[in-house]
mmCIF file of C-alpha atoms in Angstrom:
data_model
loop_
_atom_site.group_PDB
_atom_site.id
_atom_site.type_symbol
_atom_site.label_atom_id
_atom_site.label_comp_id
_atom_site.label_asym_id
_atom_site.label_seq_id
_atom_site.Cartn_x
_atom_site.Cartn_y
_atom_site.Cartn_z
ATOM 1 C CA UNK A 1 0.000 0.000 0.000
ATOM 2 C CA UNK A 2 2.804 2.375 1.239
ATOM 3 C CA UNK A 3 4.596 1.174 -2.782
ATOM 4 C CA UNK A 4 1.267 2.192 -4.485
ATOM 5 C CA UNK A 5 1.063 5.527 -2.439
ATOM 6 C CA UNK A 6 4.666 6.193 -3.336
ATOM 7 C CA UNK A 7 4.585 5.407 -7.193
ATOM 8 C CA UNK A 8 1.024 7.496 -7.338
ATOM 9 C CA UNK A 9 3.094 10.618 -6.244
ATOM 10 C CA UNK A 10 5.832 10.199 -8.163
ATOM 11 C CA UNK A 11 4.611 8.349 -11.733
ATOM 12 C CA UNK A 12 4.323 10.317 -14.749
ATOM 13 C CA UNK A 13 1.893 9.066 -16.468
ATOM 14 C CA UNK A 14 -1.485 10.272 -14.948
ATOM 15 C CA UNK A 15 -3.924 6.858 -15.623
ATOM 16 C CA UNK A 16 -0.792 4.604 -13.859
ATOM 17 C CA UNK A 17 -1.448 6.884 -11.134
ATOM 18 C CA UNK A 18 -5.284 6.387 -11.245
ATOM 19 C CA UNK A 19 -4.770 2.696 -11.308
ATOM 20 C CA UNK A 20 -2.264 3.051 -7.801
ATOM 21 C CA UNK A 21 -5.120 4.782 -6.360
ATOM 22 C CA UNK A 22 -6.940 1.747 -6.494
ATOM 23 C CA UNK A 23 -4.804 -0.363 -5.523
ATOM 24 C CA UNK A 24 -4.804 2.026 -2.120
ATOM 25 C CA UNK A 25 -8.297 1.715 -1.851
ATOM 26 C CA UNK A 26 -8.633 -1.477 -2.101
ATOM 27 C CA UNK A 27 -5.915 -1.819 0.576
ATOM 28 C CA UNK A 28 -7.715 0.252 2.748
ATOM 29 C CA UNK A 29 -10.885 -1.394 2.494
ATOM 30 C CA UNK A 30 -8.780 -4.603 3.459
ATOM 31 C CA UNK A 31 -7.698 -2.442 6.168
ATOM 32 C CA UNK A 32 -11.023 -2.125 7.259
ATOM 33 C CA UNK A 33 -11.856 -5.770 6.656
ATOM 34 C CA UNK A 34 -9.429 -6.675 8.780
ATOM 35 C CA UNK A 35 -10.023 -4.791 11.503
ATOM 36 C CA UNK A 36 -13.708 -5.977 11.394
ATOM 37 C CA UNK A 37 -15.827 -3.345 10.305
ATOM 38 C CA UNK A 38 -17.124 -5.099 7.437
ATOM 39 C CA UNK A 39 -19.978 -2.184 6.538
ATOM 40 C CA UNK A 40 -17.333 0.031 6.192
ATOM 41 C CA UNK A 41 -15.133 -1.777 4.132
ATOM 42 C CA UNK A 42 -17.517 -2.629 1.317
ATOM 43 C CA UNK A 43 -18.535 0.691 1.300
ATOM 44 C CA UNK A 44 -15.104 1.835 0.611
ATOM 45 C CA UNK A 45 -14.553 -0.460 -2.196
ATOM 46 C CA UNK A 46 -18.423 0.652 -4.165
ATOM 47 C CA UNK A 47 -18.119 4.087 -3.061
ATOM 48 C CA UNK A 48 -14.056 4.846 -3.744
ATOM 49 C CA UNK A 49 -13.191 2.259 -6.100
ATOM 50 C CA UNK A 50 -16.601 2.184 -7.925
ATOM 51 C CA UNK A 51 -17.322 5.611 -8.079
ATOM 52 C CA UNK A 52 -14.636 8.150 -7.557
ATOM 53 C CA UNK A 53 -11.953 6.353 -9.291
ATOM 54 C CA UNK A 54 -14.258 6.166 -12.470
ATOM 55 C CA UNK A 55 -15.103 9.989 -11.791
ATOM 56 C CA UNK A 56 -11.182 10.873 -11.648
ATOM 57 C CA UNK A 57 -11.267 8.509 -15.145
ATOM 58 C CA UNK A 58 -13.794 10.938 -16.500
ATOM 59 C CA UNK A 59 -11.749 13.610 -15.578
ATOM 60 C CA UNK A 60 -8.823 12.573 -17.532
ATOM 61 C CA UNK A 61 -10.350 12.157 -20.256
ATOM 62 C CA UNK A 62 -12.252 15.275 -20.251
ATOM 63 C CA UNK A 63 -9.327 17.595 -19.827
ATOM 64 C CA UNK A 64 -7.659 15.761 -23.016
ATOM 65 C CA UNK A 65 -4.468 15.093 -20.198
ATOM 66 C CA UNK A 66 -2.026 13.047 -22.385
ATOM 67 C CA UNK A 67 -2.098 9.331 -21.690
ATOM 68 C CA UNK A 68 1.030 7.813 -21.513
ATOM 69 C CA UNK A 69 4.330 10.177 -19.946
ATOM 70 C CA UNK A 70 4.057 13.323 -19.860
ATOM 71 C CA UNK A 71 6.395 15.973 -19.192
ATOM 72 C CA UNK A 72 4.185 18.498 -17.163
ATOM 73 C CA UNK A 73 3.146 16.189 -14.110
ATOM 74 C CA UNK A 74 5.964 17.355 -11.528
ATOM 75 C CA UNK A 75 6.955 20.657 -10.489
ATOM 76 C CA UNK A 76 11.019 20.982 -11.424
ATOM 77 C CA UNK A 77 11.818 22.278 -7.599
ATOM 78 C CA UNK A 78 10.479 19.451 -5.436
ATOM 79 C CA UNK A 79 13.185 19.452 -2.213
ATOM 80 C CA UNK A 80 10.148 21.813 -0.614
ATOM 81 C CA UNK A 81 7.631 19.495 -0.692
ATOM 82 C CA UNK A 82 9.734 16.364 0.402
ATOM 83 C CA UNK A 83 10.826 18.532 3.181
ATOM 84 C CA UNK A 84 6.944 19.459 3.890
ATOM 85 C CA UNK A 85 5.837 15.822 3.873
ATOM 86 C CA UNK A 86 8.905 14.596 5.858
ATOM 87 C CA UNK A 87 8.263 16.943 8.001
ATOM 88 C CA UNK A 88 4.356 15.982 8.689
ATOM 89 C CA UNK A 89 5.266 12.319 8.686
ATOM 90 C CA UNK A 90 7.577 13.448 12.049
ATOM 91 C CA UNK A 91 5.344 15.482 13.847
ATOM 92 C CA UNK A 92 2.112 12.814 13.231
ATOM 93 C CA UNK A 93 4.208 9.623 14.310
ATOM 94 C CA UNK A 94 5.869 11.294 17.286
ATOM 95 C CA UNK A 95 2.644 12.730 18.064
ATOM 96 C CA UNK A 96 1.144 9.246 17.564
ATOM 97 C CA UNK A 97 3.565 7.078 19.199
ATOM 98 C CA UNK A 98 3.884 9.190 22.369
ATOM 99 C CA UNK A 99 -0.437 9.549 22.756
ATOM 100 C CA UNK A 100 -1.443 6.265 22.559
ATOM 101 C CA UNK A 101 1.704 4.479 23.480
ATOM 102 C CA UNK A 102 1.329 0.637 23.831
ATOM 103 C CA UNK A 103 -2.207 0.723 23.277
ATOM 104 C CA UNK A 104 -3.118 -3.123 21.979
ATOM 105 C CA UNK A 105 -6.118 -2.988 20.079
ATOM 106 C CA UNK A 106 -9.115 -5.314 21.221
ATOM 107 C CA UNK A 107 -8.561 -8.761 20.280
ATOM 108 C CA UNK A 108 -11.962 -9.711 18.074
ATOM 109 C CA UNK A 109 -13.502 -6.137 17.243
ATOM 110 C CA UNK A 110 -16.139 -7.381 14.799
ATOM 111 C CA UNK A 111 -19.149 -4.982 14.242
ATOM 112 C CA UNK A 112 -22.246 -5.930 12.398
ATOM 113 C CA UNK A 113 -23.607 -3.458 9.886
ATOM 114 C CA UNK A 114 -26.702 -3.397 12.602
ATOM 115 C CA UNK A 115 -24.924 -2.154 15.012
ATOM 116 C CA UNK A 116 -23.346 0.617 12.431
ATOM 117 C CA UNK A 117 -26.973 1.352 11.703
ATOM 118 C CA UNK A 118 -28.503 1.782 14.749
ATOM 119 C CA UNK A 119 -25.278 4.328 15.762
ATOM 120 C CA UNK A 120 -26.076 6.472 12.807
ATOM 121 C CA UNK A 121 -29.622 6.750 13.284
ATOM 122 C CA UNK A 122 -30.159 6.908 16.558
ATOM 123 C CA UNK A 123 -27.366 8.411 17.862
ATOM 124 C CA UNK A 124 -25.637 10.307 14.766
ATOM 125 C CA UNK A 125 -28.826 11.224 12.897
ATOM 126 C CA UNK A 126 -27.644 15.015 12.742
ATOM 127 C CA UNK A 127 -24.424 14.512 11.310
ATOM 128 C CA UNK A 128 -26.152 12.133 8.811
ATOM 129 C CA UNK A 129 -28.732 14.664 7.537
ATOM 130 C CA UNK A 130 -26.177 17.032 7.371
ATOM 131 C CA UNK A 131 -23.727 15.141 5.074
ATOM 132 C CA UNK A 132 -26.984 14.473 2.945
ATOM 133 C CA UNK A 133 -27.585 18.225 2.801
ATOM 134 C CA UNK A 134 -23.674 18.290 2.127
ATOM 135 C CA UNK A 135 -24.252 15.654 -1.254
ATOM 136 C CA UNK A 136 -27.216 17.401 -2.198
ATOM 137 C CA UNK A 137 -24.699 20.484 -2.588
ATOM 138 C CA UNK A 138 -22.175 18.940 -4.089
ATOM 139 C CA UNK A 139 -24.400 17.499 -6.526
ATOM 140 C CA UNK A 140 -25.987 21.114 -7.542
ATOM 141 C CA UNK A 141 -23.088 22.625 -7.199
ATOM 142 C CA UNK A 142 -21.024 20.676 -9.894
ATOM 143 C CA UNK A 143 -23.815 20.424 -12.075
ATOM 144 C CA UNK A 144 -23.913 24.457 -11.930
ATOM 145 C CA UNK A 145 -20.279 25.197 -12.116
ATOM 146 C CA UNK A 146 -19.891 22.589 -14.882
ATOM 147 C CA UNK A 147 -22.767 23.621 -17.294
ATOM 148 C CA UNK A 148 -21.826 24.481 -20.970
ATOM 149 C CA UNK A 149 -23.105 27.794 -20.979
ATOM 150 C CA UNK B 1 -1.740 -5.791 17.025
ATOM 151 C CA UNK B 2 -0.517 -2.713 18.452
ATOM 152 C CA UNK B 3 -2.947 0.400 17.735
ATOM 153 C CA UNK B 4 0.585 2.497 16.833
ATOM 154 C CA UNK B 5 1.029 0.526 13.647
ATOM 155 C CA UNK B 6 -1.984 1.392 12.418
ATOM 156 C CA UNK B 7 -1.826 5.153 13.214
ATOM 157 C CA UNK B 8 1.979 5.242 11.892
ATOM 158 C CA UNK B 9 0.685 3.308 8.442
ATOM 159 C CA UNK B 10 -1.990 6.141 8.237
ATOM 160 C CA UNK B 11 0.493 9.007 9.172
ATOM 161 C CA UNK B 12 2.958 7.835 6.560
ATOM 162 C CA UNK B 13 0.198 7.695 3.784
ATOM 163 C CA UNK B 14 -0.902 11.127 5.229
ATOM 164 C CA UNK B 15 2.245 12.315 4.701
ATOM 165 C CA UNK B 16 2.990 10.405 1.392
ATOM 166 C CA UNK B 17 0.170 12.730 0.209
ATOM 167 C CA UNK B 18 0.909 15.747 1.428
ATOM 168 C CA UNK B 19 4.241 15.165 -1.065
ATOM 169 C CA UNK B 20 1.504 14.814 -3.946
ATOM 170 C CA UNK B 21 -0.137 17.901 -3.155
ATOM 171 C CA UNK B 22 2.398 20.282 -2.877
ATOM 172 C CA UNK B 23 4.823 18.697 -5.839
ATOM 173 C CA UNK B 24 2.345 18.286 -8.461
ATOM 174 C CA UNK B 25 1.585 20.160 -11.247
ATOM 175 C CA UNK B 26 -1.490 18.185 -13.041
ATOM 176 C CA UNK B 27 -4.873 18.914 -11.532
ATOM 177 C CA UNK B 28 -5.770 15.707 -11.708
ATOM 178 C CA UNK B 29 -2.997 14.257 -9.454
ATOM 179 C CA UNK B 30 -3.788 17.328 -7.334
ATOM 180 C CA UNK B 31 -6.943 15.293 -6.553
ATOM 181 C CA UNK B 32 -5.893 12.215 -6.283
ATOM 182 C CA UNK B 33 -3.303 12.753 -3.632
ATOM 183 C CA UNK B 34 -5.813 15.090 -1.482
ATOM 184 C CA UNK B 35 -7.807 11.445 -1.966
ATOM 185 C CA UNK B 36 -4.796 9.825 -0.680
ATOM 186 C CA UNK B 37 -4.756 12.177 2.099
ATOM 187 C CA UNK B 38 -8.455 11.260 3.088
ATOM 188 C CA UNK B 39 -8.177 7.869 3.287
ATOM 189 C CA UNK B 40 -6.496 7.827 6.533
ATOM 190 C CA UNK B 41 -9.770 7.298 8.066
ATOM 191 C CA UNK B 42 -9.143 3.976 8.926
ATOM 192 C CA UNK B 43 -7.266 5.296 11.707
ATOM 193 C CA UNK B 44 -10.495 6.714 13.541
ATOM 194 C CA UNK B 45 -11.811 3.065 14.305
ATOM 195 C CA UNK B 46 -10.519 2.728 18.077
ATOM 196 C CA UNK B 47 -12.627 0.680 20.328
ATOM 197 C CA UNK B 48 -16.448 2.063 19.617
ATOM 198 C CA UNK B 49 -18.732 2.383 17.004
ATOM 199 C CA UNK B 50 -18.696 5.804 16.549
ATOM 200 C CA UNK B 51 -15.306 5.549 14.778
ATOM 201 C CA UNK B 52 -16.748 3.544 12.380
ATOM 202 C CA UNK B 53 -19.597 6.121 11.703
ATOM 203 C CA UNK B 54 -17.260 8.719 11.317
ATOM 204 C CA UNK B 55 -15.122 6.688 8.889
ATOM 205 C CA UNK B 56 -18.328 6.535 6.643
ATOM 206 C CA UNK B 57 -19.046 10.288 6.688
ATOM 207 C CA UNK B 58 -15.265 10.906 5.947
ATOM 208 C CA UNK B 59 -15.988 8.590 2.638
ATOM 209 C CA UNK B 60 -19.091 10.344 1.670
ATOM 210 C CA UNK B 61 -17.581 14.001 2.317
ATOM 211 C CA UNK B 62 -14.016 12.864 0.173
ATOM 212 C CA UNK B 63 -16.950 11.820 -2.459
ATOM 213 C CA UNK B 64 -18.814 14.844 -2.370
ATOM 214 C CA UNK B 65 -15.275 16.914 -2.701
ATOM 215 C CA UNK B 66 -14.099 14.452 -5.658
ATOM 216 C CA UNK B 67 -17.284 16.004 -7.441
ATOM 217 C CA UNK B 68 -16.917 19.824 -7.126
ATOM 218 C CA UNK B 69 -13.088 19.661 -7.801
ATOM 219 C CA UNK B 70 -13.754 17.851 -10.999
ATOM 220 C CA UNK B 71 -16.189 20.238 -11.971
ATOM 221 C CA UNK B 72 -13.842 23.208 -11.288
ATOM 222 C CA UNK B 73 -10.992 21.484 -12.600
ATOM 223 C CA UNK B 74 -13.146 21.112 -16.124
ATOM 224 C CA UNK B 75 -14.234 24.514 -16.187
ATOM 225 C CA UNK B 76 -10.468 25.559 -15.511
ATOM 226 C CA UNK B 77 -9.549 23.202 -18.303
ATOM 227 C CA UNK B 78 -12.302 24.963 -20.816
ATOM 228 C CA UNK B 79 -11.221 28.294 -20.125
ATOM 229 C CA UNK B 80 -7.509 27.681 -20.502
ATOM 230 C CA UNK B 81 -7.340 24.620 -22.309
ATOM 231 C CA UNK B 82 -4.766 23.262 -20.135
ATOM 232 C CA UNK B 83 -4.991 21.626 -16.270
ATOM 233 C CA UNK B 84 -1.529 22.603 -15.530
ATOM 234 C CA UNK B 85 -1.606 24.625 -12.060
ATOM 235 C CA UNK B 86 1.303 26.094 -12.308
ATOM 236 C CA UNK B 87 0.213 28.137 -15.230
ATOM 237 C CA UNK B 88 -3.110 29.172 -12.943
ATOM 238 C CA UNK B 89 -1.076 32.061 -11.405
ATOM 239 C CA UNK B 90 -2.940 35.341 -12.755
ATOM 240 C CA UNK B 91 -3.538 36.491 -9.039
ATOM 241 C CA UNK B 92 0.332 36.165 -8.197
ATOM 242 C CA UNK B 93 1.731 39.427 -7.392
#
């Protein structure tokens, strides 16, 4: 997953990095798998994998970016941005490593999609009508700034 | 299984994305590594179910985003003809 994430920053040619993107996904949804939120995990892989990924396909094609290498992917000065990212990568695992210290996760932490349910609608309706409200906008919203007019 | 190694696999990909953000030039990529960037979430499932909930809304809201910065990105692309962002500097001083 880390390879994938690695080669999508750094490949030139822009559908290789659509196809590392999945192969992230799909890791995380193993991620999730694994850890035993199976709801969760499929929805990653039909919502990411199934949708977005074939939106970001879309989007190649309809900005006529080159297929195969291409020259203008990477900016030529990039010693600012390693620095930035080495730098985050630092701060998050010290940050991490000191919080939660040798915090073992629970040994079988399986959740049924039941249990997911009755969390979001009894106890996280709010937030759930509010990201509805949030797709409804992003929905208009792309349709408007989008238009051929 | 430690907790740690999952948080330090997420802060690496965090970080692995920042990189993508800040050192590319192709709109497109742009978007993909702020996707990178938001799948993290599978560090938010601790012990209780509510960091599974919140794991779904950070899918649907990375979704929702996907959308509008495709739609700007197109409408970038029609007036210019070109997604490169390093060419989008007519407010730079």
């Amino acid at each position: 997953m880390v390879f994938a994430a690695l080669r999508l920053v750094t490949t030139r040619n822009v559908v290789h990095a659509a196809l590392f993107l999945v192969v992230v996904l799909g890791g995380v949804a193993g991620l999730f798998l694994l850890m035993g939120a199976e709801f969760v995990g499929i929805t990653q892989i039909l919502v990411y994998i199934g949708a977005v990924v074939v939106l970001f396909l879309f989007g190649i094609m309809l900005t006529r970016t080159r297929i195969g290498d291409e020259e203008g992917t990477d900016h030529p000065k990039r010693l600012p941005a390693v620095l930035a990212a080495a730098l985050v990568a630092t701060i998050t695992i010290y940050a991490v490593v000191t919080g939660f210290g040798d915090v073992e996760l629970p040994a079988d932490t399986r959740t049924t999609t039941a249990e997911v349910a009755d969390s979001i609608f009894s106890t996280y309706i709010i937030p759930f009508e509010a990201v509805s409200v949030l797709l409804l906008a992003a929905l208009i919203g792309a349709i408007a700034i989008a238009r051929r007019d | 299984m430690l907790l740690n190694q999952f948080l330090i696999l997420s802060a690496v990909l965090f970080a692995i994305g920042v990189y993508g953000v800040l050192a590319r030039r192709n709109g497109v990529l742009v978007l993909m590594s702020i996707e990178l960037i938001l799948n993290v979430a599978f560090g938010s499932y601790v012990s209780s179910i509510s960091g599974e909930v919140f794991a779904l809304f950070i899918i649907t809201v990375a979704a929702a985003e996907v959308g509008v910065g495709l739609a700007i990105l197109l409408l970038l692309y029609r007036n210019r003809q070109s997604v490169d962002l390093s060419e989008a500097d007519l407010m730079k001083g």
